[in-house]
CSV table of C-alpha atoms in Angstrom, one decimal:
chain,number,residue,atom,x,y,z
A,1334,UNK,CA,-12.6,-86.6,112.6
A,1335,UNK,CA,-15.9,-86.4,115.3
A,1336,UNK,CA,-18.3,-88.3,114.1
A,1337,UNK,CA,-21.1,-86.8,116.9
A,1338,UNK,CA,-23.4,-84.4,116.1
A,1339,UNK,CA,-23.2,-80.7,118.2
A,1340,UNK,CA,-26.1,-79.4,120.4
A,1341,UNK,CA,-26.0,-75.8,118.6
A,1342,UNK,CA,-30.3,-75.5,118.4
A,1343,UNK,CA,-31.0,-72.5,120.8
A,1344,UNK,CA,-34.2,-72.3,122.6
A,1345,UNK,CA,-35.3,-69.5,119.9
A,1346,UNK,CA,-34.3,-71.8,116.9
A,1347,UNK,CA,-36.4,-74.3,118.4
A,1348,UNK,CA,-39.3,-72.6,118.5
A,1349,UNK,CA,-39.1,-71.2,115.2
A,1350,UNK,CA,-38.7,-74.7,113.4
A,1351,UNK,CA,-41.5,-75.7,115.1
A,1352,UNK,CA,-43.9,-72.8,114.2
A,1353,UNK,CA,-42.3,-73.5,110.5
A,1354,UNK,CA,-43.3,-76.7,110.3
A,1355,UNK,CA,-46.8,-76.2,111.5
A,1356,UNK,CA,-47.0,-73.3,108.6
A,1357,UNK,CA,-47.0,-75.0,105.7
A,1358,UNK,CA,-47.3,-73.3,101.9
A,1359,UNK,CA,-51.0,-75.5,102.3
A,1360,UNK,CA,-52.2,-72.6,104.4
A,1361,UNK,CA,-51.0,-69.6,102.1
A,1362,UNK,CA,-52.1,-71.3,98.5
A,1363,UNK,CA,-54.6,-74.1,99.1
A,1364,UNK,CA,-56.6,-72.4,101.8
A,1365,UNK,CA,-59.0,-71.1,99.0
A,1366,UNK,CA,-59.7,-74.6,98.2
A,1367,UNK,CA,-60.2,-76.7,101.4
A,1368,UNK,CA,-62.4,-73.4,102.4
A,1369,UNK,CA,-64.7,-74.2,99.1
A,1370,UNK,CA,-64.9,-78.1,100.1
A,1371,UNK,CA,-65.4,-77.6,103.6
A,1372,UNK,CA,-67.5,-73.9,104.5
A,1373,UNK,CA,-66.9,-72.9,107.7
A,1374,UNK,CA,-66.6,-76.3,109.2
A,1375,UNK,CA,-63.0,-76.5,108.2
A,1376,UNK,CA,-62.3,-74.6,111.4
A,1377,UNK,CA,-63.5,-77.1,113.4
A,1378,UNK,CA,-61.4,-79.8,111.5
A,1379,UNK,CA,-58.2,-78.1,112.3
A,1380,UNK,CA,-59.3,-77.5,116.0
A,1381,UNK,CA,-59.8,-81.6,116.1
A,1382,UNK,CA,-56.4,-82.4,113.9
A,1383,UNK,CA,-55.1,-79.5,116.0
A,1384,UNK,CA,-55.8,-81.4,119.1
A,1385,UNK,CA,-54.8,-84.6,117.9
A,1386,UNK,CA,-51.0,-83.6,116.5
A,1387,UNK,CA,-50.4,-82.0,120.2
A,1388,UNK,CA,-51.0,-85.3,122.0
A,1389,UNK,CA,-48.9,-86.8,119.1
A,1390,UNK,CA,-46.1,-84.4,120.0
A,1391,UNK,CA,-46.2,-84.6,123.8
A,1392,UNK,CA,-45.9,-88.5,123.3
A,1393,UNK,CA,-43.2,-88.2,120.7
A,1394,UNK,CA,-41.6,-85.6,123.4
A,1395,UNK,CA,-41.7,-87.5,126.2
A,1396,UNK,CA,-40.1,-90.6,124.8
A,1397,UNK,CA,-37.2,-88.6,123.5
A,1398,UNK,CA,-36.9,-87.0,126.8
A,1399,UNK,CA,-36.3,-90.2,128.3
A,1400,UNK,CA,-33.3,-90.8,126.7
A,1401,UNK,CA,-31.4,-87.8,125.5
A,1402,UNK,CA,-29.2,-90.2,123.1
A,1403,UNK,CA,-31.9,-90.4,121.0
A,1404,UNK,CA,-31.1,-88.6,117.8
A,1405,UNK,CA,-34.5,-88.8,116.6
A,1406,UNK,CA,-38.0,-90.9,116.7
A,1407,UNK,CA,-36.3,-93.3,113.8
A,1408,UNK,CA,-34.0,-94.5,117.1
A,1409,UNK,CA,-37.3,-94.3,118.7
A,1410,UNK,CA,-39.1,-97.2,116.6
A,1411,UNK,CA,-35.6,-98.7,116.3
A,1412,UNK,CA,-35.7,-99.3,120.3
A,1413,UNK,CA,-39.2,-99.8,120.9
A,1414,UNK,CA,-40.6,-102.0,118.1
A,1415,UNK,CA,-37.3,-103.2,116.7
A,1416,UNK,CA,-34.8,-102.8,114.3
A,1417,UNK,CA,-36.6,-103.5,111.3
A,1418,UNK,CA,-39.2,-100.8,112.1
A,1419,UNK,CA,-36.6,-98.6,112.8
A,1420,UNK,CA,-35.2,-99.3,109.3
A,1421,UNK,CA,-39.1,-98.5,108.3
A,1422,UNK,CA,-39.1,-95.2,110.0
A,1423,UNK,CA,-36.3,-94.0,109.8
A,1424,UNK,CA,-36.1,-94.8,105.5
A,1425,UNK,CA,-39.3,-94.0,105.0
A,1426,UNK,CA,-38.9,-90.6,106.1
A,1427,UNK,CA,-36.0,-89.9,104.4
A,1428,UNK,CA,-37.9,-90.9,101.3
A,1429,UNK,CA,-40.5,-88.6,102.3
A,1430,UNK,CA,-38.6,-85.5,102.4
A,1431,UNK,CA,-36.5,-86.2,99.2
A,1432,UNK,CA,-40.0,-86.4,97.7
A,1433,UNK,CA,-41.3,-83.7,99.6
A,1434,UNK,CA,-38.0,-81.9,98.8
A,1435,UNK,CA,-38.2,-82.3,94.8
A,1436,UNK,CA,-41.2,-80.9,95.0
A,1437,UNK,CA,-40.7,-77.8,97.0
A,1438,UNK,CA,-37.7,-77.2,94.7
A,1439,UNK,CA,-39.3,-77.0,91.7
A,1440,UNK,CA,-41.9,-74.9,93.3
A,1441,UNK,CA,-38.9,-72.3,94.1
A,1442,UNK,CA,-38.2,-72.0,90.6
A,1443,UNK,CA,-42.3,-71.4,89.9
A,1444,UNK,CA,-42.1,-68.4,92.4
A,1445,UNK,CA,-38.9,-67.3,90.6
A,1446,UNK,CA,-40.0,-67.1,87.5
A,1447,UNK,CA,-43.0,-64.5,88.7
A,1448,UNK,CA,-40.6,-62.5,88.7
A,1449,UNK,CA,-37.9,-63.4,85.9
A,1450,UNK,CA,-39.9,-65.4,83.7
A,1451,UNK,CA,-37.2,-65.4,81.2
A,1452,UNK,CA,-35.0,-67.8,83.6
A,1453,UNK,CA,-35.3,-71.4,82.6
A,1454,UNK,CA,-36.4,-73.4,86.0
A,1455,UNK,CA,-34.1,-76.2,86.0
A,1456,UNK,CA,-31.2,-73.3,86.8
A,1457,UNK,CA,-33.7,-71.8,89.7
A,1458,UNK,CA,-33.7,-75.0,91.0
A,1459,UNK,CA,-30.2,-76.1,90.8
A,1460,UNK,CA,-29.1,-72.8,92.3
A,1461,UNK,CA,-31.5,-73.5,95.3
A,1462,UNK,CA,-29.7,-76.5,96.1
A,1463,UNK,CA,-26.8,-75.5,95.8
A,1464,UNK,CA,-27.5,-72.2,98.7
A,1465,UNK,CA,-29.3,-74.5,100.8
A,1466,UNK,CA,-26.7,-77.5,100.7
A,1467,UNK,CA,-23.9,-75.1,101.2
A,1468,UNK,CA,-25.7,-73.4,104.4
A,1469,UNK,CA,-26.8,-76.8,105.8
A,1470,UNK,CA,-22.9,-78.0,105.6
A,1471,UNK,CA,-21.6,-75.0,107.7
A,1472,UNK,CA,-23.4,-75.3,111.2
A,1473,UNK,CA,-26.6,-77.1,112.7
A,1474,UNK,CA,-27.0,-73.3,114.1
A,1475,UNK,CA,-27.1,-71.4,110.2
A,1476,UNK,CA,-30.0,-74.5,109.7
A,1477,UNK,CA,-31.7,-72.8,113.1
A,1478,UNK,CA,-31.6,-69.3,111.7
A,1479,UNK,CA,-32.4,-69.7,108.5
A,1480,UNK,CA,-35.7,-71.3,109.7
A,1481,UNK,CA,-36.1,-68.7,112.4
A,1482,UNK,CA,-35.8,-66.1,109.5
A,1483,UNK,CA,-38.0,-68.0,106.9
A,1484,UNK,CA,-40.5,-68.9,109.8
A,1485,UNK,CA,-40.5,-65.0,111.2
A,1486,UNK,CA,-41.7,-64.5,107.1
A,1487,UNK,CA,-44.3,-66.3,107.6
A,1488,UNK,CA,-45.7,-65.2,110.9
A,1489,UNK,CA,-45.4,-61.3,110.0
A,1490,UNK,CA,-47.7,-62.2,106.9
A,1491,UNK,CA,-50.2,-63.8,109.0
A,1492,UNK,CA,-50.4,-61.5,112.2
A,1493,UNK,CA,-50.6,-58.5,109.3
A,1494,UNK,CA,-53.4,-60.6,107.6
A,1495,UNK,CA,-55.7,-60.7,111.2
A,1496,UNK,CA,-54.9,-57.3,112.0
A,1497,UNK,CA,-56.1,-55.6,108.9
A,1498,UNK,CA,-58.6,-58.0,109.0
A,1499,UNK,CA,-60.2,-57.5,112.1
A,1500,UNK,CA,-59.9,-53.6,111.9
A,1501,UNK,CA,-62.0,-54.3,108.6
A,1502,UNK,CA,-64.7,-56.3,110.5
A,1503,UNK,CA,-64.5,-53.4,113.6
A,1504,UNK,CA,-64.9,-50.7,110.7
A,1505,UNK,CA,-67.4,-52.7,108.6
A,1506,UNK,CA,-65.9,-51.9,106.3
A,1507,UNK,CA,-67.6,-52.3,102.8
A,1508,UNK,CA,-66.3,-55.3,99.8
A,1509,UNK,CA,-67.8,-56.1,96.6
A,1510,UNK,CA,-69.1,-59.1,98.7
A,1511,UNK,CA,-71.1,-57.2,101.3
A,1512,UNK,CA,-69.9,-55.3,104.4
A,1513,UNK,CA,-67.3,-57.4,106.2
A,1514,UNK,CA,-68.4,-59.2,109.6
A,1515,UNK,CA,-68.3,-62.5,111.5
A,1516,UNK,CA,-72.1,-63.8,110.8
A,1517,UNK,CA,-71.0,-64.3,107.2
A,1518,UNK,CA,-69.6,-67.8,109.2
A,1519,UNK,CA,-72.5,-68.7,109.9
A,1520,UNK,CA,-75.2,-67.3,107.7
A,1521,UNK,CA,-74.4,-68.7,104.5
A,1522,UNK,CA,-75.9,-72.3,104.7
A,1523,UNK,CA,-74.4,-72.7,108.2
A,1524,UNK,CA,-71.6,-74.4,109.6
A,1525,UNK,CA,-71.5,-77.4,107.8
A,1526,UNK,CA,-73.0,-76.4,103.7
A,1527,UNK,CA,-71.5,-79.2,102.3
A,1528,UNK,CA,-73.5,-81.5,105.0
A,1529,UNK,CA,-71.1,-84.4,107.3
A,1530,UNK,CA,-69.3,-85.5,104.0
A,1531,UNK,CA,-68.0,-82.5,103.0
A,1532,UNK,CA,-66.5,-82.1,106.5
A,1533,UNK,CA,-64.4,-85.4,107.1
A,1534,UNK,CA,-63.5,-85.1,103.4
A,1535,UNK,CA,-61.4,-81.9,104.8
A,1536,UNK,CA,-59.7,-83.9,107.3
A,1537,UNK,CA,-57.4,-85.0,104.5
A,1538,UNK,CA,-56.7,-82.0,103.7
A,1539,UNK,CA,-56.1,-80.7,107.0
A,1540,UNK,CA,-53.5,-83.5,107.1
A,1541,UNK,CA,-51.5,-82.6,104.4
A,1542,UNK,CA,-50.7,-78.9,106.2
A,1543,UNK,CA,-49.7,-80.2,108.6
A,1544,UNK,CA,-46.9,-82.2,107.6
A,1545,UNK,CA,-43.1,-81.3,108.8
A,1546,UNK,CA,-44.6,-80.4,112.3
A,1547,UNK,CA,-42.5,-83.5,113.8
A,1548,UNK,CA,-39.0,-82.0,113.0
A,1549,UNK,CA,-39.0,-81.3,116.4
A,1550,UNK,CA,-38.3,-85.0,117.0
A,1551,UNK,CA,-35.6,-84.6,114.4
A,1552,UNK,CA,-33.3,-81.7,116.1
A,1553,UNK,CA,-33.7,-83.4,119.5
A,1554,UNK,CA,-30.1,-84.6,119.2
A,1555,UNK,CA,-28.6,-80.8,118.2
A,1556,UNK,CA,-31.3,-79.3,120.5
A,1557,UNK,CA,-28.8,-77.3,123.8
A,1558,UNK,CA,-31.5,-77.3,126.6
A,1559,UNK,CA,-33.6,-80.1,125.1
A,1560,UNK,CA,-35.4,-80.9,128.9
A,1561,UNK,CA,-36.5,-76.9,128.3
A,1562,UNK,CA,-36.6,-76.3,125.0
A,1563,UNK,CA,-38.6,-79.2,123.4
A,1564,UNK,CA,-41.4,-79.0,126.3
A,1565,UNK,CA,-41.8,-75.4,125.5
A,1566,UNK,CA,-41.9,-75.4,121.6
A,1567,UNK,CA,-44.3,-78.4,122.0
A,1568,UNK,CA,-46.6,-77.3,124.4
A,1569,UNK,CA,-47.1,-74.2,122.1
A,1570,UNK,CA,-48.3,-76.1,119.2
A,1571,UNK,CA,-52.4,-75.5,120.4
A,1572,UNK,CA,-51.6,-71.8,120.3
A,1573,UNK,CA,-50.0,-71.5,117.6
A,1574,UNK,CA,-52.5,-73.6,115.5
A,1575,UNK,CA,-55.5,-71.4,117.3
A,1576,UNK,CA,-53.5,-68.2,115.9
A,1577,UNK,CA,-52.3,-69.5,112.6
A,1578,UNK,CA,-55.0,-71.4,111.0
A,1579,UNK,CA,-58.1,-70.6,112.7
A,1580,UNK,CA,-57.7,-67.1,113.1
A,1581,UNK,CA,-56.4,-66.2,109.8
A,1582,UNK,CA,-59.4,-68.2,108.3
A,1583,UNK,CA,-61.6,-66.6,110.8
A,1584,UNK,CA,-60.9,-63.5,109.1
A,1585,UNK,CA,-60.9,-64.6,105.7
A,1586,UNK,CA,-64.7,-65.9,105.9
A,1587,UNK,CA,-65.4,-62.8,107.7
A,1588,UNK,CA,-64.4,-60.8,105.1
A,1589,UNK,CA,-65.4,-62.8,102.1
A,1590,UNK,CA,-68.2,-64.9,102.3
A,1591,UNK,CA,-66.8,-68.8,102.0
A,1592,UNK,CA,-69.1,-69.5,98.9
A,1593,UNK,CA,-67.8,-66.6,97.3
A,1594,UNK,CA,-64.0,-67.6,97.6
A,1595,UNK,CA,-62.4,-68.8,94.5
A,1596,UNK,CA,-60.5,-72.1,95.0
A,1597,UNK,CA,-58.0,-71.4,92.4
A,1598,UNK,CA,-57.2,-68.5,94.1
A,1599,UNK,CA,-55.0,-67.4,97.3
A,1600,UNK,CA,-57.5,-65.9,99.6
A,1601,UNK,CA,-54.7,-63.8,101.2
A,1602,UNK,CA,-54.0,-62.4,97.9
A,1603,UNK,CA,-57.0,-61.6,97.8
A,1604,UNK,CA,-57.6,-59.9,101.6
A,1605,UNK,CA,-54.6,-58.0,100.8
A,1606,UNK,CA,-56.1,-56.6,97.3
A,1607,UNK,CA,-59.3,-55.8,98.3
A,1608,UNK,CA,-57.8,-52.9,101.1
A,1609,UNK,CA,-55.9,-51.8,97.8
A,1610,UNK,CA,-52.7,-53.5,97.6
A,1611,UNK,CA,-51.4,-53.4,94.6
A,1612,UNK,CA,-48.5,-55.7,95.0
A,1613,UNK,CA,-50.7,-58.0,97.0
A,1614,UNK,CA,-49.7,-61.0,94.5
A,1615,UNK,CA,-45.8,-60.4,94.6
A,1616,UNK,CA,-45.8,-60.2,98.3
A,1617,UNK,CA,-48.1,-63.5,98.9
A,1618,UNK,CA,-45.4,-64.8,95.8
A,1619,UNK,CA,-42.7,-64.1,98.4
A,1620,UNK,CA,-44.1,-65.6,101.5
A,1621,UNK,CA,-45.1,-68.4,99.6
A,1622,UNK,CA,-41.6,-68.8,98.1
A,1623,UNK,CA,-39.5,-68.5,101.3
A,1624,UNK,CA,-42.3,-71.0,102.7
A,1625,UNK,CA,-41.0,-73.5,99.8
A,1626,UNK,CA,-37.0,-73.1,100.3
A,1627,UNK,CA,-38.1,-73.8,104.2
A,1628,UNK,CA,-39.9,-77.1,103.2
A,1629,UNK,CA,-36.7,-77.7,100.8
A,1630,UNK,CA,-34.4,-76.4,104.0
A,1631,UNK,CA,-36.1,-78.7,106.6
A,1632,UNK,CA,-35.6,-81.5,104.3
A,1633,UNK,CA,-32.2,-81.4,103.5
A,1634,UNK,CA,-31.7,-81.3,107.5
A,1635,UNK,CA,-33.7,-84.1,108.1
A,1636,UNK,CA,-32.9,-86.5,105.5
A,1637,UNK,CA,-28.7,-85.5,106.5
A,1638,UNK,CA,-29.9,-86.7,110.6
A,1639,UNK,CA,-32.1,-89.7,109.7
A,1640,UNK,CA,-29.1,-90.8,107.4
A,1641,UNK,CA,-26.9,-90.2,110.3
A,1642,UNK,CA,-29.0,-92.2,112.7
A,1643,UNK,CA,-29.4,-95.1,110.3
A,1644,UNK,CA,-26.0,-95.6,109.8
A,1645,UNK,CA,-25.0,-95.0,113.7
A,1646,UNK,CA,-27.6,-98.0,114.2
A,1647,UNK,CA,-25.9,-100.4,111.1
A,1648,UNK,CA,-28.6,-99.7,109.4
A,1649,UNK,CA,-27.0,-97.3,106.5
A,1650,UNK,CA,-23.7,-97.1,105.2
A,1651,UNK,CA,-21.3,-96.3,108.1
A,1652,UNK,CA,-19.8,-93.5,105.5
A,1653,UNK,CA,-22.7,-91.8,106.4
A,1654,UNK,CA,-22.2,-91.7,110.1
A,1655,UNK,CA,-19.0,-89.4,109.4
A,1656,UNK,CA,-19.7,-85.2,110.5
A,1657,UNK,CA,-17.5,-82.8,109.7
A,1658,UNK,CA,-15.5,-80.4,112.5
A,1659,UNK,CA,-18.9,-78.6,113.0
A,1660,UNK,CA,-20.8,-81.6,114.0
A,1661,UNK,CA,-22.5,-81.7,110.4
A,1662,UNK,CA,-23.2,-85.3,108.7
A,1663,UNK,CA,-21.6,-83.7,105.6
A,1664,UNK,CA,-21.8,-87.1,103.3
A,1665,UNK,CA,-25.3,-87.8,104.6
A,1666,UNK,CA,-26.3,-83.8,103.4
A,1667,UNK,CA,-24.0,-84.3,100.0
A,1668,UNK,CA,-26.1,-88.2,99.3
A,1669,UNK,CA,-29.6,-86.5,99.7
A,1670,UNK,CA,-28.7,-83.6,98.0
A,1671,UNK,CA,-27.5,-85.2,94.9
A,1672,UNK,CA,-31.3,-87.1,95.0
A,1673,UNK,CA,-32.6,-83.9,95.1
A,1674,UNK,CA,-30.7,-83.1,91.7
A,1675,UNK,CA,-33.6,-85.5,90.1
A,1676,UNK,CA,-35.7,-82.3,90.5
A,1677,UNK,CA,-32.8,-80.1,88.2
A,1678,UNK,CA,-33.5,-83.2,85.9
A,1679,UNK,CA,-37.3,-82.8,85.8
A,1680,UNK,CA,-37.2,-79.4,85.4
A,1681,UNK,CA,-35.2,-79.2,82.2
A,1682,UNK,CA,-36.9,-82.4,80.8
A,1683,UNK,CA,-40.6,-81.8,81.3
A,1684,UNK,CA,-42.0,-78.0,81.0
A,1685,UNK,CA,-44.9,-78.5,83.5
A,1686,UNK,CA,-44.1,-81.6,85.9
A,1687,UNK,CA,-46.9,-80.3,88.1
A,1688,UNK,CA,-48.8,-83.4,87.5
A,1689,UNK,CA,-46.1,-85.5,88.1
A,1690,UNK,CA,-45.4,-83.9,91.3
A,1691,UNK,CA,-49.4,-84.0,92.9
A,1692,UNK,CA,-49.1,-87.3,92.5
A,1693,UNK,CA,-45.3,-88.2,94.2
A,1694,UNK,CA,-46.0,-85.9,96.8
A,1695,UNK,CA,-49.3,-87.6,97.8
A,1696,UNK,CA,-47.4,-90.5,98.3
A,1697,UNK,CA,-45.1,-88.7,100.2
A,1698,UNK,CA,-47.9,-87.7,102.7
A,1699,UNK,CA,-49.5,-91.2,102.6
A,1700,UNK,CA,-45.7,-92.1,104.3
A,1701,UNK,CA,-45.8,-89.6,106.7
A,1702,UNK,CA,-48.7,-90.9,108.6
A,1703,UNK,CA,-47.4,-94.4,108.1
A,1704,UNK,CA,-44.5,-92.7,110.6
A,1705,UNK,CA,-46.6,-90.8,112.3
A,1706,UNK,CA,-48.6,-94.5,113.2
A,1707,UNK,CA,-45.2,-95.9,114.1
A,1708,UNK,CA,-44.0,-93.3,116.3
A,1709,UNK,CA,-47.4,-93.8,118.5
A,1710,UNK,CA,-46.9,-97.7,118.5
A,1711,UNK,CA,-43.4,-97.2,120.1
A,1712,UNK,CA,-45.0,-94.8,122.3
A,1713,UNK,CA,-47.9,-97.5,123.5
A,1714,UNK,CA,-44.9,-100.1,123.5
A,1715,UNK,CA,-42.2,-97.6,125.6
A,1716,UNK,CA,-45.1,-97.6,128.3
A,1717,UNK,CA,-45.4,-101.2,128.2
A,1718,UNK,CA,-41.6,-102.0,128.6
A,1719,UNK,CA,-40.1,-99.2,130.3
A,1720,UNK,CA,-43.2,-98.2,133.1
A,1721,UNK,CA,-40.0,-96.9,135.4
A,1722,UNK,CA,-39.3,-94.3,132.3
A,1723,UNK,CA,-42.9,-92.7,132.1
A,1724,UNK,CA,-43.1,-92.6,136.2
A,1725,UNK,CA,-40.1,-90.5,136.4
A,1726,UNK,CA,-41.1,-88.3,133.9
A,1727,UNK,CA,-42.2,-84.6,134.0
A,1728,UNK,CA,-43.3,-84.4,130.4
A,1729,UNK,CA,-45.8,-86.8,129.5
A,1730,UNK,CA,-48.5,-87.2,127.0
A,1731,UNK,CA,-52.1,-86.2,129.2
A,1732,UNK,CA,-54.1,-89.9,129.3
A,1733,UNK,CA,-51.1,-91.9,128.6
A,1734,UNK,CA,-52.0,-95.1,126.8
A,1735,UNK,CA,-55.8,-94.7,126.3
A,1736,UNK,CA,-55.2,-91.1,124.8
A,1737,UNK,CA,-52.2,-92.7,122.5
A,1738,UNK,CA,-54.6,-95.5,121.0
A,1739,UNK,CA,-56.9,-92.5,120.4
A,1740,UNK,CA,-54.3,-90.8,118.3
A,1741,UNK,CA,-53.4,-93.9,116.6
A,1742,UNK,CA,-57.1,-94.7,115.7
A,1743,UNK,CA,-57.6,-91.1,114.4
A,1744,UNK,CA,-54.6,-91.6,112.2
A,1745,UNK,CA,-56.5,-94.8,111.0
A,1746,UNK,CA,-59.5,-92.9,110.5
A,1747,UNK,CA,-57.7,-90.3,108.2
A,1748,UNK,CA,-55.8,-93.2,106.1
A,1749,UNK,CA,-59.2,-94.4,105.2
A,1750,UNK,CA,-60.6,-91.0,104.0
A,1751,UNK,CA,-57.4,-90.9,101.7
A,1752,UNK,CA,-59.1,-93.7,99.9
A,1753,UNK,CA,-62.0,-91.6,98.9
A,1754,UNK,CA,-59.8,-89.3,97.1
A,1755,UNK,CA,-58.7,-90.2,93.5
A,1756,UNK,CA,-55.2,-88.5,93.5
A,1757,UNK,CA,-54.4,-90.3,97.4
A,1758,UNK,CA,-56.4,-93.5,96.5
A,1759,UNK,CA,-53.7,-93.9,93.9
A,1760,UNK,CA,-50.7,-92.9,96.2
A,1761,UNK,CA,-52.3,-95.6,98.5
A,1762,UNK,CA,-51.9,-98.0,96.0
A,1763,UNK,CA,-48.4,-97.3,95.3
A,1764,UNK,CA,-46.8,-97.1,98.6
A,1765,UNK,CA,-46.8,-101.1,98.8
A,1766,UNK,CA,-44.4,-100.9,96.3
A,1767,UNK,CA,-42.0,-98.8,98.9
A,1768,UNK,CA,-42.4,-101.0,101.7
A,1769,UNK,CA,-41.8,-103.8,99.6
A,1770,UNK,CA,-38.4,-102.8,98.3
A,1771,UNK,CA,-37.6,-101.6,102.1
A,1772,UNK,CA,-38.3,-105.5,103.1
A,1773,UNK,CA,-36.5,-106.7,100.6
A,1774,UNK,CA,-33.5,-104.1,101.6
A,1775,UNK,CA,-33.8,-105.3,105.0
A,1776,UNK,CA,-34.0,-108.5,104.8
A,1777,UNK,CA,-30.7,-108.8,102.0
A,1778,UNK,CA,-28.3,-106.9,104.2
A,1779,UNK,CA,-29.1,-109.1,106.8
A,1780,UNK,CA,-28.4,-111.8,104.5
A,1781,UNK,CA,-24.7,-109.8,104.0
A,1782,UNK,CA,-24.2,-109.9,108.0
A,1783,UNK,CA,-25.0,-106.5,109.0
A,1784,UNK,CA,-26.4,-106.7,112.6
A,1785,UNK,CA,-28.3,-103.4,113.6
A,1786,UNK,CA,-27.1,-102.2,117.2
């Protein structure tokens, strides 16, 4: 039995995940909120986190362009810092998406039961592993399309959002908030209502949508064309973020006026009603639902390649280095699958583990830019120690080192504004725990005479 994985990612799957990770369920159900925090000036903090998460990805792209072995940025850490941060990263991540996995399942079974409340959510949930484990054990290339097809979902919602939108602010057209137009940005207490504070309190916020856009470091090693492909989906994030998140709320504070925008509500719901849809809520229900089994999708493929990785470096069990004859780490996909089961658990033990769940997955996102840190310190150290690598290079990060300790700074910035948040003051609190257990984890194997490669 082959125990490599298969380059079956085509350019268009590529692209795809990438858009999907950059389109979180954030965008389509906490908009209304981080609108009501920030005013208008929440534009301007994804514009800057926008910014920021490119030169991430063109750093984390260049590096795995240098060396195509690489199966992802947990080999990255591995070869850069050393092999205990690789055993960081590369756990640490897969923590993150079992976490982040969980919690997208059992938010499947709340979209489910919109529809058929009568269905206990524990079985919702357990059926929705059971598809997506299933599809993620065929092919790498099912994984690509049944992103392409979750992520196309998404888009169509948002491009149908900007269009009806701006023929409502061309029309002026008339809404029990006033007649729909552009000034209402900037003539309701300006672009900043909420003063400095409220501003760089969105940055956390801004975060949290945007986690998942560094799978593309993830299919680098099932990626056909990865010298064309990952350039390309890459240098597309600015775009897309331009498109996706400022121009959909562009319209949404056109169109309603940002103090009059309920937080607890989805303010694409609400768009959509107010040009009298009637099935406004089931369709948002929809979008936001395949926009969950996504998250859930992209974490079962992840956790299955980091295990892979992990265990090709002797850092994992080597069981979980074996792929089955389509190139698939199936014992990898069947181990993080089962720790996804805890969620089937949950679900049938506690009737509203929603408060459970804010609180896991801020931890989860208080890990992912602990990676997101490392990735740029392997990045700062791959210039220092391989300068003949970044010379011969045609994709590299724009301002090379000073730019990368710019990133790595911001990512600072933004760990220190989760600790004037109650909910992600706790998860920073917490995660010591984690890293503590991964030390002593380390450290013990070593102790057994594994010697990571």
């Amino acid at each position: 039995m082959s125990n490599n994985l298969q380059r079956e990612l085509s350019n268009r799957h590529v692209q795809l995940i990438a858009i999907g990770g950059a389109i979180g369920t954030g965008l389509f159900l906490g908009a209304g909120e981080t609108i009501h925090s920030a005013g208008p000036s929440i534009l301007l903090t994804y514009i800057i986190i926008g910014l920021i998460l490119f030169l991430f990805m063109r750093a984390l792209g260049e590096i795995l362009l240098s060396n195509t072995d690489f199966h992802s940025f947990a080999d990255v850490t591995h070869t850069y810092i050393g092999p205990f941060a690789g055993y960081v990263t590369g756990w640490t991540y897969w923590f993150c998406w079992i976490v982040t996995g969980m919690a997208e399942v059992t938010a499947v079974a709340k979209y489910i039961s919109f529809w058929f409340p009568d269905i206990p959510t524990w079985i919702t949930a357990l059926f929705t592993i059971l598809v997506l484990m299933t599809m993620n054990l065929m092919t790498a290339k099912l994984f690509g399309e049944l992103e392409f097809w979750f992520s196309i979902i998404k888009i169509t919602t948002i491009v149908a959002l900007i269009i009806v939108g701006v023929i409502m602010i061309v029309m002026a057209y008339n809404t029990p908030y006033g007649t729909a137009s552009i000034t209402h940005i900037w003539d309701h207490d300006g672009i900043f209502p909420n003063g400095m504070n409220g501003f760089f309190l969105s940055f956390q916020m801004a975060a949290f949508s945007f986690v998942g856009i560094e799978l593309i470091g993830v299919t680098a090693g099932e990626t056909k064309d990865p010298h064309k492909t990952i350039p390309r989906a890459i240098n597309s994030v600015p775009i897309r973020i331009m498109i996706f998140y400022v121009g959909s709320l562009i319209i949404i504070m056109s169109i309603t006026p940002w103090d009059q925008i309920d937080p607890a509500e989805s303010p694409f719901v609400k768009l959509f009603g107010l040009i009298g849809i009637p099935i406004a809520a089931a369709i948002i229900n929809f979008v936001v639902l395949t926009a969950a089994a996504s998250s859930c999708n992209s974490g079962i493929f992840s956790n299955s390649r980091m295990l892979y990785g992990l265990s090709q470096n002797g850092q994992a069990n080597k069981r979980f280095g074996q792929t089955n004859k389509s190139g698939v780490p199936y014992k990898a996909t069947f181990f993080s699958c089962f720790l996804l089961m805890i969620s089937v658990l949950l679900n049938y033990m506690i009737k509203d583990a929603g408060d459970v769940f804010k609180y896991v997955t801020s931890v989860s996102t208080v890990l992912f830019l602990v990676v997101w840190s490392l990735i740029i310190i392997a990045y700062i150290r791959y210039r220092k120690i391989s300068p003949e690598l970044n010379k011969s290079s045609k994709f590299k990060l724009p301002g090379g080192v000073p730019v990368a300790w710019i990133t790595l700074i911001f990512f600072i910035f933004v760990f220190v504004l989760l600790m004037t948040n109650k909910v992600t003051l706790i998860a920073i609190l917490i995660t010591p725990i984690w890293f503590i257990f991964l030390t002593l984890m380390y450290f013990n194997q070593k102790r057994k005479g594994f010697k990571p490669q």
